Amino acid sequence: MKVRQKLRQAIDSLYAGGQATAEAYTPLVLECVRANDVGQAKRLQSHMDLHYFTPNDTFLHNRLLHMYARLGKISDARNLFDKMPQRDIISWNTILSVYAKSGSVENLRALFYKMPFRDSVSYNTMIAGLAGSGFSSQALEVFLRMNREGFEPTEYTHVSLLNACSRLLDLRKGKQIHGRICVGVLGRNVFVWNALTDMYAKCGEIDKARWLFDRTDNKNVVSWNSLIAGYLKNGQPKKCIDLFQEMQLGGFKPDDVTVSNVLGAYFQSGLVDEAIEVFNLIKNKDKVSWTTMIVGYVQNGKEEDALNLFAKMLAEGVKPDSFTISSVISSCAKLAYLCNGQVVHGKAILLGVDNDLLVSSALVDMYCKCGITKDAWIVFDMMPSRNVVSWNAMIRGYAQNGQDLEALVLYEKLLQQKLKPDSITFVAVLSACNHAGLIEEGRIYFDSISKRYALVPTLDHYACMINLLGRSGCMTEAIDLVNNMPHEPNSLIWSTLLSVCAIKGDIENGEMAAKRLFELEPLNAGPYIMLSNMYATCGRWEDVASVRSLMKSKNVKKFAAYSWIEIDNEVHKFVAEDATHPQTEIIYEELGRLIKKLQEAGFMPDTKLVLHNVEEEEKFASICYHSEKLALAYGLIKNPHATTPIRIMKNIRVCGDCHMFMKLVSKVILRPIILRDSNRFHHFVGGSCSCKDYW
């Protein structure tokens, strides 16, 4: 404090005395630099300007310029640079480094090409600045010019160039630079070898990366991180974990980058508990480690754990970034937790990341998956920029929510924006045609995938077309499509065909599809249950018993069907004939009241849909107490006078009786019901459904 006070007093004296010489300025400039005192340096510079001081060389101005650059004072540095009566190569390189470090590529490029003379430092700074800001191709072009002008690259040049090749995944150029390194004097430099290891790993030659790593002298943490990240990127999480353990045994202390990659490796391997152990050992958890854990939970189907961890992250005072926020929003979307999603949306606004492309696209998807396409459209419409992912989210959202024509109109608008649709776009478009029963339009869109956009139709596209053709009564064409498709039919194709056969009552083709699924997925209960239900519908009880016996012999476990409803930020889950809820008695009373009211209006539960050979009374009880009906009753109990939609989620497809029940209830209670099943949304309003019963 005393040093700065003396410095200020000395400059005060300078102002009191009027003009000064270079001898007077020099010690003061050097003292400002030593003290990193920008304020007094600017006063000193102002005094020079005031008295039109012109130094004989660049020494004083360069010292001030270097200090401004080192402290990140970009505008002060540029202001001084522009005023300098004379500039040398040091002056130009200093201001060049300011722009390179700040990522101001336009200013960097403009200044570089304006330089009256350049040296190797100029070129190295330019290459590092371009490569570090993601302009990898331009960095390589500048390197070629550097060669032509005869300047010798340094280790920093090669590191920047290798990083550029890594970003571009340009293995050929990376190998060329490797060759230059081998014939030069930088062959054993650890920074260069780390960059080489990273380049080969990112370009897919992980064995070559390992060869380099094993021969690297004086390995540091970056060396280990390069190969660990490489194994993770190349889909070898076990080797990533093994290398992490080897690193620790070697006495190296992992840093945040190491931990983030290792957490990713554990999650890739499905070793969630091991990832938690590593995470809990981190003393100072940063944003990267928290985000890695949240993303890992989402990838492993643990969305609720992801939401809980996000809450802990905020409680710890760690500020999330756009990637964290988008991952949390995706969790809300998968769970259809609207309230949580709205809270996270608010947090995104407070953090100023709500207009981030990743976050906005996730918000559109979340609102669509919660059945609120109006809010999704508001987010979509306000996006400052959109990519195909954003458009896909909105198109798919409209298709899932029964707004099929809106989905197709939006697809045409996408084309008007000169954007090229991708495979996901066409899944959404074909789904819209499927739900709306637009068979001719579906054929046109399907043909355009290859003929107009030179894309290869995927199994998802074929599944959409098989569904559309089968449901539209073109079963022969659907079977032909299965038999003649260029891909080997997988479980998606056969399960789609089986589903269509179940709806159309096509036992013969249904048996064929089911048998293929028994071979592909012998422990998946779905095909067994669907085939059993088809037999039961026809009263073929011996065949039903045969399928169930087959399931028992193969130890195939039936998965539980359940529904859930979110009330006051709390999720309530129900199974059929559930008796575990604390308010079970009241729920059944309310459901009984609804059933009675509908029966008075002429509705009778469709006991034919109970696919068990039991008494009629048992069938009646079974069909009346499905999980979505219990969830509906609970929603009415908790908010009896509300006018907002009742939102219910189900993990499998809604049955025909429940679908009819929801339609009639929406008419009786004069309140919308939104039901999301495993296939799509059903918006029940005034006795009608958005799916137009084409479900």
XYZ file of C-alpha atoms in Angstrom:
695
model
C 0.000 0.000 0.000
C 2.887 2.315 0.835
C 4.497 1.684 -2.572
C 1.327 2.670 -4.400
C 0.881 5.711 -2.168
C 4.434 6.884 -2.899
C 3.872 6.282 -6.605
C 0.718 8.376 -6.574
C 2.531 11.160 -4.690
C 5.392 11.081 -7.189
C 3.016 11.457 -10.124
C 1.163 14.230 -8.241
C 4.497 16.044 -8.037
C 5.034 15.454 -11.740
C 1.717 17.156 -12.519
C 2.626 20.075 -10.244
C 5.929 20.575 -12.047
C 4.764 20.757 -15.657
C 6.866 19.251 -18.469
C 9.178 16.297 -17.829
C 11.959 14.421 -19.573
C 12.459 10.753 -20.430
C 14.741 10.493 -17.405
C 11.871 11.577 -15.138
C 9.293 9.353 -16.786
C 11.359 6.155 -16.908
C 11.502 5.275 -13.162
C 7.828 6.134 -12.771
C 6.828 3.904 -15.695
C 8.910 1.024 -14.322
C 7.379 1.495 -10.857
C 3.833 1.402 -12.325
C 4.725 -1.844 -14.081
C 6.207 -3.373 -10.908
C 3.132 -2.381 -8.868
C 0.634 -3.344 -11.620
C -0.940 0.052 -10.974
C -3.063 0.723 -14.054
C -4.637 3.835 -12.591
C -1.333 5.652 -12.060
C -0.011 4.372 -15.393
C -2.940 5.997 -17.165
C -2.289 9.260 -15.250
C 1.328 9.084 -16.348
C 0.288 8.459 -19.945
C -2.119 11.412 -19.774
C 0.711 13.630 -18.551
C 2.822 12.591 -21.531
C -0.057 13.361 -23.913
C -0.772 16.688 -22.206
C 2.777 17.907 -22.714
C 3.243 16.331 -26.186
C 6.097 14.192 -24.932
C 7.763 12.273 -27.777
C 10.293 9.656 -26.631
C 13.355 8.838 -28.720
C 12.490 5.112 -28.758
C 9.617 2.746 -27.927
C 10.906 1.608 -24.525
C 8.519 3.577 -22.249
C 5.407 3.045 -24.315
C 6.160 -0.651 -24.801
C 6.524 -1.144 -21.033
C 3.096 0.411 -20.458
C 1.628 -1.462 -23.412
C 2.942 -4.777 -22.088
C 1.473 -4.093 -18.647
C -1.974 -3.296 -20.079
C -1.813 -6.454 -22.187
C -0.728 -8.643 -19.268
C -3.571 -7.363 -17.087
C -6.196 -7.785 -19.829
C -6.845 -4.039 -20.259
C -7.675 -4.328 -23.947
C -9.110 -0.861 -24.553
C -6.265 0.834 -22.645
C -3.701 -1.143 -24.627
C -5.291 -0.284 -27.967
C -5.673 3.376 -26.978
C -1.965 3.631 -26.189
C -0.981 1.661 -29.303
C -2.933 4.032 -31.551
C -1.251 7.086 -29.952
C 2.319 5.789 -30.100
C 4.432 8.067 -32.341
C 6.583 5.101 -33.310
C 6.079 1.348 -33.086
C 8.467 -1.565 -33.380
C 7.846 -5.312 -33.755
C 7.454 -5.646 -29.972
C 4.633 -3.074 -30.018
C 2.782 -4.891 -32.798
C 3.270 -8.337 -31.220
C 2.100 -7.098 -27.839
C -1.218 -5.782 -29.109
C -1.522 -8.892 -31.297
C -1.232 -11.084 -28.178
C -3.973 -9.038 -26.494
C -6.444 -9.937 -29.236
C -5.243 -13.555 -29.412
C -5.755 -14.148 -25.674
C -9.132 -12.391 -25.602
C -10.485 -14.392 -28.559
C -11.145 -11.219 -30.559
C -10.490 -12.951 -33.886
C -11.664 -10.156 -36.197
C -9.351 -7.616 -34.540
C -6.566 -10.211 -34.447
C -6.882 -10.907 -38.151
C -7.168 -7.223 -39.115
C -4.109 -6.223 -37.093
C -1.994 -9.135 -38.343
C -2.521 -8.292 -42.009
C -1.955 -4.581 -41.274
C 1.492 -5.195 -39.741
C 4.296 -3.556 -41.757
C 6.673 -6.336 -40.675
C 6.341 -9.677 -38.897
C 8.575 -12.177 -37.122
C 8.128 -15.738 -35.853
C 6.439 -14.427 -32.687
C 3.813 -12.678 -34.826
C 3.044 -15.891 -36.666
C 3.029 -18.026 -33.520
C 0.647 -15.584 -31.817
C -1.653 -15.517 -34.832
C -1.722 -19.325 -35.143
C -2.339 -19.816 -31.402
C -5.097 -17.193 -31.381
C -6.921 -18.702 -34.369
C -6.558 -22.293 -33.143
C -7.614 -21.384 -29.602
C -10.748 -19.636 -30.860
C -11.875 -22.529 -33.035
C -10.637 -21.169 -36.379
C -8.567 -24.281 -36.980
C -8.531 -24.228 -40.787
C -7.366 -20.613 -40.837
C -4.627 -21.441 -38.317
C -3.274 -24.085 -40.697
C -3.396 -21.614 -43.604
C -1.354 -19.070 -41.633
C 1.177 -21.798 -40.856
C 1.642 -22.431 -44.583
C 2.274 -18.718 -45.102
C 4.741 -18.770 -42.209
C 6.650 -21.554 -43.982
C 6.681 -19.664 -47.270
C 8.156 -16.601 -45.578
C 10.908 -18.705 -44.019
C 10.087 -18.356 -40.332
C 10.932 -21.268 -38.043
C 8.047 -22.699 -35.985
C 8.532 -23.259 -32.251
C 7.145 -25.874 -29.896
C 4.185 -23.573 -29.245
C 3.480 -23.389 -32.974
C 3.371 -27.160 -33.254
C 1.156 -27.524 -30.175
C -1.324 -25.005 -31.628
C -1.280 -26.730 -35.014
C -1.828 -30.175 -33.489
C -4.738 -28.788 -31.461
C -6.192 -27.402 -34.687
C -5.891 -30.818 -36.354
C -7.564 -32.390 -33.317
C -10.543 -30.055 -33.621
C -10.800 -30.674 -37.356
C -10.234 -34.437 -36.889
C -7.731 -34.022 -39.718
C -5.458 -37.021 -39.197
C -3.621 -36.519 -42.504
C -2.413 -33.004 -41.653
C -1.726 -34.126 -38.087
C 0.609 -36.831 -39.388
C 2.348 -34.304 -41.649
C 3.037 -32.065 -38.653
C 4.228 -35.126 -36.716
C 6.691 -35.774 -39.508
C 8.046 -32.210 -39.272
C 8.472 -32.642 -35.528
C 10.416 -35.876 -35.987
C 12.990 -34.234 -38.282
C 13.294 -31.164 -36.035
C 14.681 -30.635 -32.546
C 11.376 -30.842 -30.657
C 10.984 -34.608 -30.720
C 11.118 -35.155 -26.932
C 9.304 -32.005 -25.770
C 6.546 -33.076 -23.349
C 4.098 -30.386 -24.514
C 4.484 -31.462 -28.118
C 4.132 -35.153 -27.254
C 1.013 -34.427 -25.215
C -0.482 -32.595 -28.187
C 0.450 -35.513 -30.481
C -1.146 -38.027 -28.097
C -4.298 -35.912 -27.941
C -4.438 -35.522 -31.744
C -4.136 -39.251 -32.453
C -6.671 -40.086 -29.729
C -9.239 -37.607 -31.000
C -8.737 -38.726 -34.594
C -9.508 -42.326 -33.634
C -6.006 -43.822 -33.626
C -6.023 -44.640 -29.925
C -3.345 -47.355 -30.218
C -0.942 -44.844 -31.769
C -1.811 -42.414 -28.976
C -0.979 -45.106 -26.406
C 2.336 -45.817 -28.163
C 3.281 -42.136 -27.910
C 2.119 -41.912 -24.310
C 4.239 -44.886 -23.248
C 7.327 -43.237 -24.776
C 6.722 -39.727 -23.410
C 9.522 -38.526 -21.118
C 8.591 -36.602 -17.962
C 4.860 -37.273 -18.166
C 2.628 -34.706 -16.481
C -1.074 -34.678 -15.613
C -1.902 -33.384 -19.108
C -0.217 -36.474 -20.582
C -2.453 -38.778 -18.561
C -5.558 -36.679 -19.258
C -4.973 -36.781 -23.030
C -4.989 -40.566 -23.130
C -7.758 -41.001 -20.544
C -9.985 -38.645 -22.564
C -8.974 -40.508 -25.723
C -10.070 -43.867 -24.360
C -13.391 -42.323 -23.305
C -13.954 -40.726 -26.725
C -13.114 -43.991 -28.486
C -15.679 -45.965 -26.504
C -13.206 -47.805 -24.256
C -14.346 -46.747 -20.768
C -12.740 -49.764 -19.056
C -9.277 -48.797 -20.339
C -10.021 -45.241 -19.243
C -10.713 -46.463 -15.695
C -7.653 -48.770 -15.710
C -5.420 -45.873 -16.803
C -6.882 -43.679 -14.056
C -5.916 -46.282 -11.461
C -2.456 -46.601 -13.042
C -2.085 -42.825 -12.873
C -2.808 -42.799 -9.144
C -0.373 -45.647 -8.501
C 2.255 -43.610 -10.353
C 1.868 -40.800 -7.821
C 0.106 -38.337 -10.112
C -2.680 -36.266 -8.582
C -5.802 -36.182 -10.795
C -7.195 -32.748 -11.638
C -10.717 -31.655 -12.538
C -10.286 -32.760 -16.166
C -9.186 -36.248 -15.072
C -12.101 -36.664 -12.699
C -14.630 -35.447 -15.266
C -13.431 -38.003 -17.833
C -13.301 -40.839 -15.316
C -16.813 -40.059 -14.106
C -17.900 -40.206 -17.742
C -16.176 -43.583 -18.121
C -17.956 -45.017 -15.093
C -21.301 -43.797 -16.415
C -20.560 -45.181 -19.896
C -19.934 -48.533 -18.235
C -23.148 -48.290 -16.223
C -21.105 -48.216 -12.978
C -23.186 -45.518 -11.311
C -22.235 -46.421 -7.724
C -18.514 -46.256 -8.575
C -19.032 -42.834 -10.173
C -20.746 -41.630 -7.007
C -17.785 -42.852 -4.914
C -15.321 -40.881 -7.061
C -17.550 -37.809 -6.997
C -17.872 -37.926 -3.203
C -14.064 -38.000 -2.849
C -13.728 -34.650 -4.644
C -13.123 -31.987 -2.004
C -13.692 -28.899 -4.109
C -16.330 -29.881 -6.636
C -16.416 -27.518 -9.591
C -19.031 -26.887 -12.247
C -17.555 -29.538 -14.550
C -17.739 -32.372 -12.011
C -21.292 -31.488 -10.964
C -22.395 -31.288 -14.596
C -20.701 -34.578 -15.478
C -22.591 -36.296 -12.657
C -25.920 -34.776 -13.717
C -25.398 -35.780 -17.364
C -24.315 -39.264 -16.267
C -27.474 -39.723 -14.227
C -29.583 -38.687 -17.223
C -27.725 -41.079 -19.535
C -28.355 -43.947 -17.115
C -32.085 -43.293 -16.719
C -31.762 -41.720 -13.267
C -33.473 -38.430 -14.027
C -34.819 -37.941 -10.497
C -31.292 -38.332 -9.105
C -30.147 -35.739 -11.654
C -32.751 -33.257 -10.392
C -31.817 -33.898 -6.756
C -28.132 -33.415 -7.533
C -28.872 -30.171 -9.369
C -30.619 -28.882 -6.241
C -27.528 -29.778 -4.169
C -25.301 -28.052 -6.723
C -27.259 -24.823 -6.332
C -27.250 -25.187 -2.528
C -23.438 -25.447 -2.651
C -23.322 -22.136 -4.497
C -21.917 -23.584 -7.728
C -23.113 -21.635 -10.755
C -24.408 -23.919 -13.541
C -23.703 -23.211 -17.190
C -25.867 -23.701 -20.264
C -24.811 -27.352 -20.605
C -25.826 -28.097 -17.003
C -29.158 -26.325 -17.418
C -29.973 -28.096 -20.692
C -29.232 -31.497 -19.092
C -31.519 -30.753 -16.147
C -34.270 -29.573 -18.492
C -33.906 -32.851 -20.419
C -34.468 -34.722 -17.136
C -37.678 -32.767 -16.565
C -38.729 -33.572 -20.133
C -38.211 -37.323 -19.739
C -40.133 -37.356 -16.459
C -42.718 -34.846 -17.723
C -42.179 -32.821 -14.525
C -43.644 -29.527 -15.714
C -43.313 -27.653 -12.406
C -39.641 -28.560 -12.080
C -39.085 -27.636 -15.719
C -40.666 -24.219 -15.199
C -38.469 -23.610 -12.160
C -35.335 -24.500 -14.150
C -36.558 -22.253 -16.986
C -36.738 -19.409 -14.457
C -33.221 -20.217 -13.274
C -32.003 -20.124 -16.882
C -33.494 -16.628 -17.269
C -31.773 -15.447 -14.064
C -28.445 -16.843 -15.284
C -28.925 -15.212 -18.684
C -28.644 -18.507 -20.607
C -32.294 -18.898 -21.639
C -31.461 -17.732 -25.176
C -28.570 -20.165 -25.488
C -29.263 -22.487 -28.432
C -28.772 -25.639 -26.357
C -31.002 -24.422 -23.522
C -33.744 -23.044 -25.771
C -33.929 -26.297 -27.760
C -34.138 -28.290 -24.510
C -36.933 -25.998 -23.258
C -38.917 -26.499 -26.468
C -38.544 -30.258 -26.066
C -39.475 -30.133 -22.369
C -42.673 -28.128 -22.862
C -43.696 -30.382 -25.748
C -43.091 -33.514 -23.678
C -45.197 -32.008 -20.916
C -48.010 -31.449 -23.419
C -47.747 -27.636 -23.408
C -47.032 -26.856 -27.051
C -48.151 -23.223 -26.667
C -45.309 -22.529 -24.240
C -42.930 -24.520 -26.435
C -43.874 -22.322 -29.396
C -43.293 -19.131 -27.368
C -39.752 -20.288 -26.561
C -39.166 -21.403 -30.150
C -40.524 -18.168 -31.622
C -38.315 -16.025 -29.358
C -35.086 -17.898 -30.127
C -32.531 -15.455 -31.622
C -31.152 -18.283 -33.774
C -32.280 -21.815 -34.557
C -30.635 -24.932 -35.900
C -32.102 -28.199 -37.154
C -32.205 -29.538 -33.570
C -34.486 -26.653 -32.533
C -36.799 -27.174 -35.497
C -36.867 -30.926 -34.873
C -37.913 -30.430 -31.257
C -40.879 -28.263 -32.264
C -41.941 -30.417 -35.234
C -41.716 -33.595 -33.149
C -43.570 -31.883 -30.308
C -46.475 -30.945 -32.553
C -46.609 -34.489 -33.954
C -46.606 -36.092 -30.493
C -49.364 -33.796 -29.274
C -51.820 -34.445 -32.097
C -51.101 -31.199 -33.958
C -50.077 -33.103 -37.038
C -50.897 -30.449 -39.637
C -48.978 -27.851 -37.604
C -45.996 -30.217 -37.629
C -46.091 -30.550 -41.411
C -46.539 -26.789 -41.926
C -43.523 -26.167 -39.688
C -41.502 -28.675 -41.713
C -42.232 -26.666 -44.861
C -41.095 -23.497 -43.050
C -37.859 -25.256 -42.145
C -37.255 -25.881 -45.842
C -37.995 -22.217 -46.594
C -35.172 -21.296 -44.181
C -32.791 -23.220 -46.490
C -32.028 -25.715 -43.714
C -31.465 -29.330 -44.640
C -33.642 -31.781 -42.687
C -31.865 -34.696 -41.019
C -32.928 -38.204 -40.058
C -34.644 -37.016 -36.870
C -36.661 -34.459 -38.838
C -38.103 -37.201 -41.021
C -38.973 -39.404 -38.038
C -41.058 -36.483 -36.726
C -42.639 -35.779 -40.121
C -43.506 -39.432 -40.757
C -44.901 -39.697 -37.221
C -47.187 -36.755 -37.971
C -48.384 -38.488 -41.159
C -48.859 -41.693 -39.182
C -50.966 -40.080 -36.465
C -53.052 -38.181 -39.023
C -53.443 -41.191 -41.335
C -51.905 -39.279 -44.257
C -50.700 -42.282 -46.242
C -49.977 -40.579 -49.589
C -48.130 -37.704 -47.945
C -46.163 -40.238 -45.901
C -45.069 -42.058 -49.051
C -43.905 -38.774 -50.616
C -41.921 -37.724 -47.548
C -40.391 -41.194 -47.206
C -39.257 -41.210 -50.851
C -37.788 -37.704 -50.491
C -35.353 -38.895 -47.802
C -33.143 -40.579 -50.376
C -34.247 -39.002 -53.649
C -34.293 -35.337 -52.630
C -31.909 -35.144 -49.673
C -29.501 -38.030 -50.428
C -29.962 -39.472 -46.951
C -30.150 -43.184 -46.225
C -33.527 -44.104 -44.642
C -32.927 -45.552 -41.181
C -34.763 -48.332 -39.392
C -36.745 -45.622 -37.564
C -38.031 -44.327 -40.901
C -38.997 -47.834 -42.027
C -40.771 -48.427 -38.710
C -42.824 -45.237 -39.227
C -43.812 -46.345 -42.728
C -44.694 -49.892 -41.621
C -46.885 -48.390 -38.925
C -48.560 -45.972 -41.358
C -49.164 -48.613 -44.034
C -50.401 -51.241 -41.601
C -52.787 -48.930 -39.760
C -54.112 -47.634 -43.075
C -55.034 -51.164 -44.124
C -52.123 -51.698 -46.524
C -50.795 -54.718 -44.661
C -49.439 -56.433 -47.773
C -47.407 -53.335 -48.646
C -46.159 -53.144 -45.050
C -44.973 -56.769 -45.163
C -43.292 -56.155 -48.529
C -41.470 -53.187 -47.037
C -40.171 -55.385 -44.213
C -39.016 -58.079 -46.630
C -37.376 -55.733 -49.137
C -35.728 -53.163 -46.873
C -31.907 -52.872 -47.276
C -31.363 -53.268 -43.533
C -31.704 -56.449 -41.533
C -34.996 -55.971 -39.612
C -34.323 -55.403 -35.926
C -36.544 -55.554 -32.840
C -37.981 -52.097 -33.615
C -39.247 -53.262 -37.014
C -40.736 -56.515 -35.719
C -42.328 -54.900 -32.657
C -43.865 -52.211 -34.899
C -45.290 -54.893 -37.170
C -46.551 -56.892 -34.184
C -48.268 -53.794 -32.792
C -50.008 -53.141 -36.120
C -51.058 -56.789 -36.357
C -52.518 -56.587 -32.851
C -54.620 -53.564 -33.813
C -55.776 -55.138 -37.080
C -56.277 -58.622 -35.633
C -53.799 -60.146 -38.078
C -52.868 -63.306 -36.161
C -50.770 -64.893 -38.923
C -48.356 -62.002 -39.425
C -48.490 -61.239 -35.718
C -47.223 -64.736 -34.906
C -44.396 -64.319 -37.428
C -43.333 -60.973 -35.907
C -43.581 -62.320 -32.352
C -41.406 -65.346 -33.132
C -38.714 -63.092 -34.607
C -38.823 -61.003 -31.427
C -38.565 -64.134 -29.257
C -35.285 -64.843 -31.084
C -33.925 -61.278 -30.903
C -35.058 -60.407 -27.372
C -35.863 -63.661 -25.570
C -36.244 -61.950 -22.158
C -38.401 -59.021 -23.301
C -41.911 -59.610 -21.953
C -43.585 -57.230 -24.428
C -43.928 -59.565 -27.453
C -45.157 -62.457 -25.292
C -47.819 -60.283 -23.693
C -48.918 -58.786 -27.013
C -49.235 -62.188 -28.694
C -51.038 -63.582 -25.643
C -53.473 -60.659 -25.776
C -54.116 -61.273 -29.487
C -54.999 -64.904 -28.714
C -57.179 -63.844 -25.777
C -59.091 -61.383 -27.952
C -60.007 -64.304 -30.228
C -60.857 -66.554 -27.259
C -57.937 -68.899 -27.996
C -57.270 -69.626 -24.328
C -55.128 -72.698 -24.970
C -52.733 -70.576 -27.019
C -52.780 -67.970 -24.249
C -51.757 -70.665 -21.761
C -49.051 -71.865 -24.154
C -47.486 -68.396 -24.426
C -47.587 -67.923 -20.659
C -45.988 -71.321 -20.179
C -43.237 -70.300 -22.604
C -42.648 -67.124 -20.598
C -42.391 -69.137 -17.392
C -39.956 -71.652 -18.893
C -37.688 -68.823 -20.110
C -38.068 -66.923 -16.820
C -39.415 -63.851 -18.645
C -40.557 -61.229 -16.134
C -43.543 -59.024 -16.885
C -42.817 -55.322 -16.450
C -45.113 -53.216 -14.293
C -47.495 -50.750 -15.909
C -47.915 -47.551 -13.926
C -49.107 -43.964 -14.181
C -48.071 -40.846 -12.334
C -49.422 -37.378 -11.719
C -47.649 -34.269 -10.417
C -49.571 -32.340 -7.744
C -48.069 -29.338 -5.929
C -44.529 -30.271 -7.027
C -44.983 -33.806 -5.690
C -45.205 -36.887 -7.910
C -47.766 -39.610 -7.100
C -47.408 -43.007 -8.785
C -50.137 -45.626 -9.222
C -50.393 -49.192 -10.525
C -53.596 -51.005 -11.477
C -55.876 -51.710 -8.480
C -53.380 -49.825 -6.309
C -53.990 -49.873 -2.564
C -50.726 -48.323 -1.330
C -51.551 -44.611 -1.541
C -52.339 -42.935 1.814
C -55.623 -41.650 0.381
C -56.616 -44.909 -1.323
C -60.115 -45.007 0.156
C -60.983 -41.477 -0.987
C -59.474 -42.132 -4.450
C -61.639 -45.227 -4.987
C -64.723 -43.354 -3.773
C -64.062 -40.563 -6.282
C -63.414 -43.035 -9.107
C -66.572 -44.946 -8.220
C -68.547 -41.703 -8.347
C -67.135 -40.937 -11.824
C -67.916 -44.431 -13.141
C -71.456 -44.243 -11.815
C -71.976 -40.835 -13.407
C -70.725 -42.117 -16.762
C -72.863 -45.255 -16.495
C -75.924 -43.066 -16.023
C -74.952 -41.388 -19.288
C -74.792 -44.778 -21.020
C -71.120 -45.696 -20.648
C -70.200 -49.275 -19.761
C -66.608 -50.424 -19.138
C -65.461 -52.629 -22.026
C -64.720 -55.882 -20.218
C -63.784 -57.504 -23.539
C -60.471 -55.724 -23.153
C -59.711 -57.751 -20.020
C -57.671 -60.497 -21.577
C -58.040 -63.092 -18.828
C -60.407 -66.041 -18.694
C -62.147 -64.909 -15.485
C -65.670 -64.081 -14.287
C -67.371 -60.929 -15.541
C -67.303 -59.343 -12.081
C -63.521 -59.722 -11.902
C -63.177 -58.282 -15.392
C -65.265 -55.276 -14.368
C -63.081 -54.593 -11.315
C -59.882 -55.034 -13.319
C -60.835 -52.643 -16.125
C -62.255 -49.983 -13.798
C -59.161 -49.565 -11.640
C -56.386 -49.085 -14.200
C -53.546 -46.843 -13.027
C -54.431 -43.811 -15.183
C -58.005 -43.805 -13.833
C -56.708 -43.808 -10.256
C -54.350 -40.940 -11.117
C -57.249 -39.006 -12.666
C -59.386 -39.485 -9.566
C -56.578 -38.257 -7.331
C -56.078 -35.195 -9.523
C -59.777 -34.335 -9.201
C -59.662 -34.774 -5.411
C -56.683 -32.458 -4.988
C -57.945 -29.720 -7.332
C -61.723 -30.165 -7.642
C -62.515 -26.650 -8.851
C -59.513 -25.945 -11.075
C -59.906 -25.311 -14.799
C -56.325 -26.100 -15.799
C -55.683 -29.445 -17.524
C -55.155 -32.582 -15.472
C -51.829 -34.008 -16.643
C -51.210 -37.774 -16.343
C -48.256 -39.846 -17.571
C -48.205 -43.595 -18.271
C -45.238 -45.846 -19.049
C -47.119 -48.031 -21.574
C -49.871 -47.391 -24.117
C -53.289 -46.452 -22.820
C -55.918 -49.159 -23.333
C -59.087 -48.620 -25.360
C -61.384 -48.529 -22.335
C -59.293 -45.928 -20.494
C -59.101 -43.879 -23.677
C -62.909 -43.840 -23.975
C -63.218 -43.175 -20.248
C -60.955 -40.101 -20.435
C -62.892 -38.732 -23.407
C -66.208 -38.953 -21.576
C -64.826 -37.589 -18.312
C -63.402 -34.543 -20.108
C -66.936 -33.846 -21.342
C -68.587 -34.364 -17.960
C -66.164 -32.326 -15.822
C -65.680 -29.656 -18.527
C -61.946 -29.772 -17.957
C -59.123 -30.839 -20.299
C -57.158 -34.000 -19.560
C -53.665 -34.505 -20.979
C -52.461 -38.108 -20.970
C -48.976 -38.989 -22.185
C -48.483 -42.691 -22.835
C -45.463 -44.502 -24.272
C -46.535 -43.638 -27.814
C -47.880 -40.086 -27.838
C -49.961 -37.439 -26.111
C -53.722 -37.581 -25.870
C -55.397 -34.214 -25.292
C -58.971 -34.902 -24.151
C -61.223 -31.857 -24.472
C -65.038 -31.814 -24.413
C -65.375 -35.497 -25.240
C -62.805 -35.602 -28.076
C -59.172 -36.641 -28.279
C -56.356 -35.031 -30.239
C -55.369 -38.441 -31.622
C -58.733 -38.654 -33.416
C -58.868 -42.267 -32.145
C -56.105 -43.096 -34.633
C -53.859 -44.460 -31.922
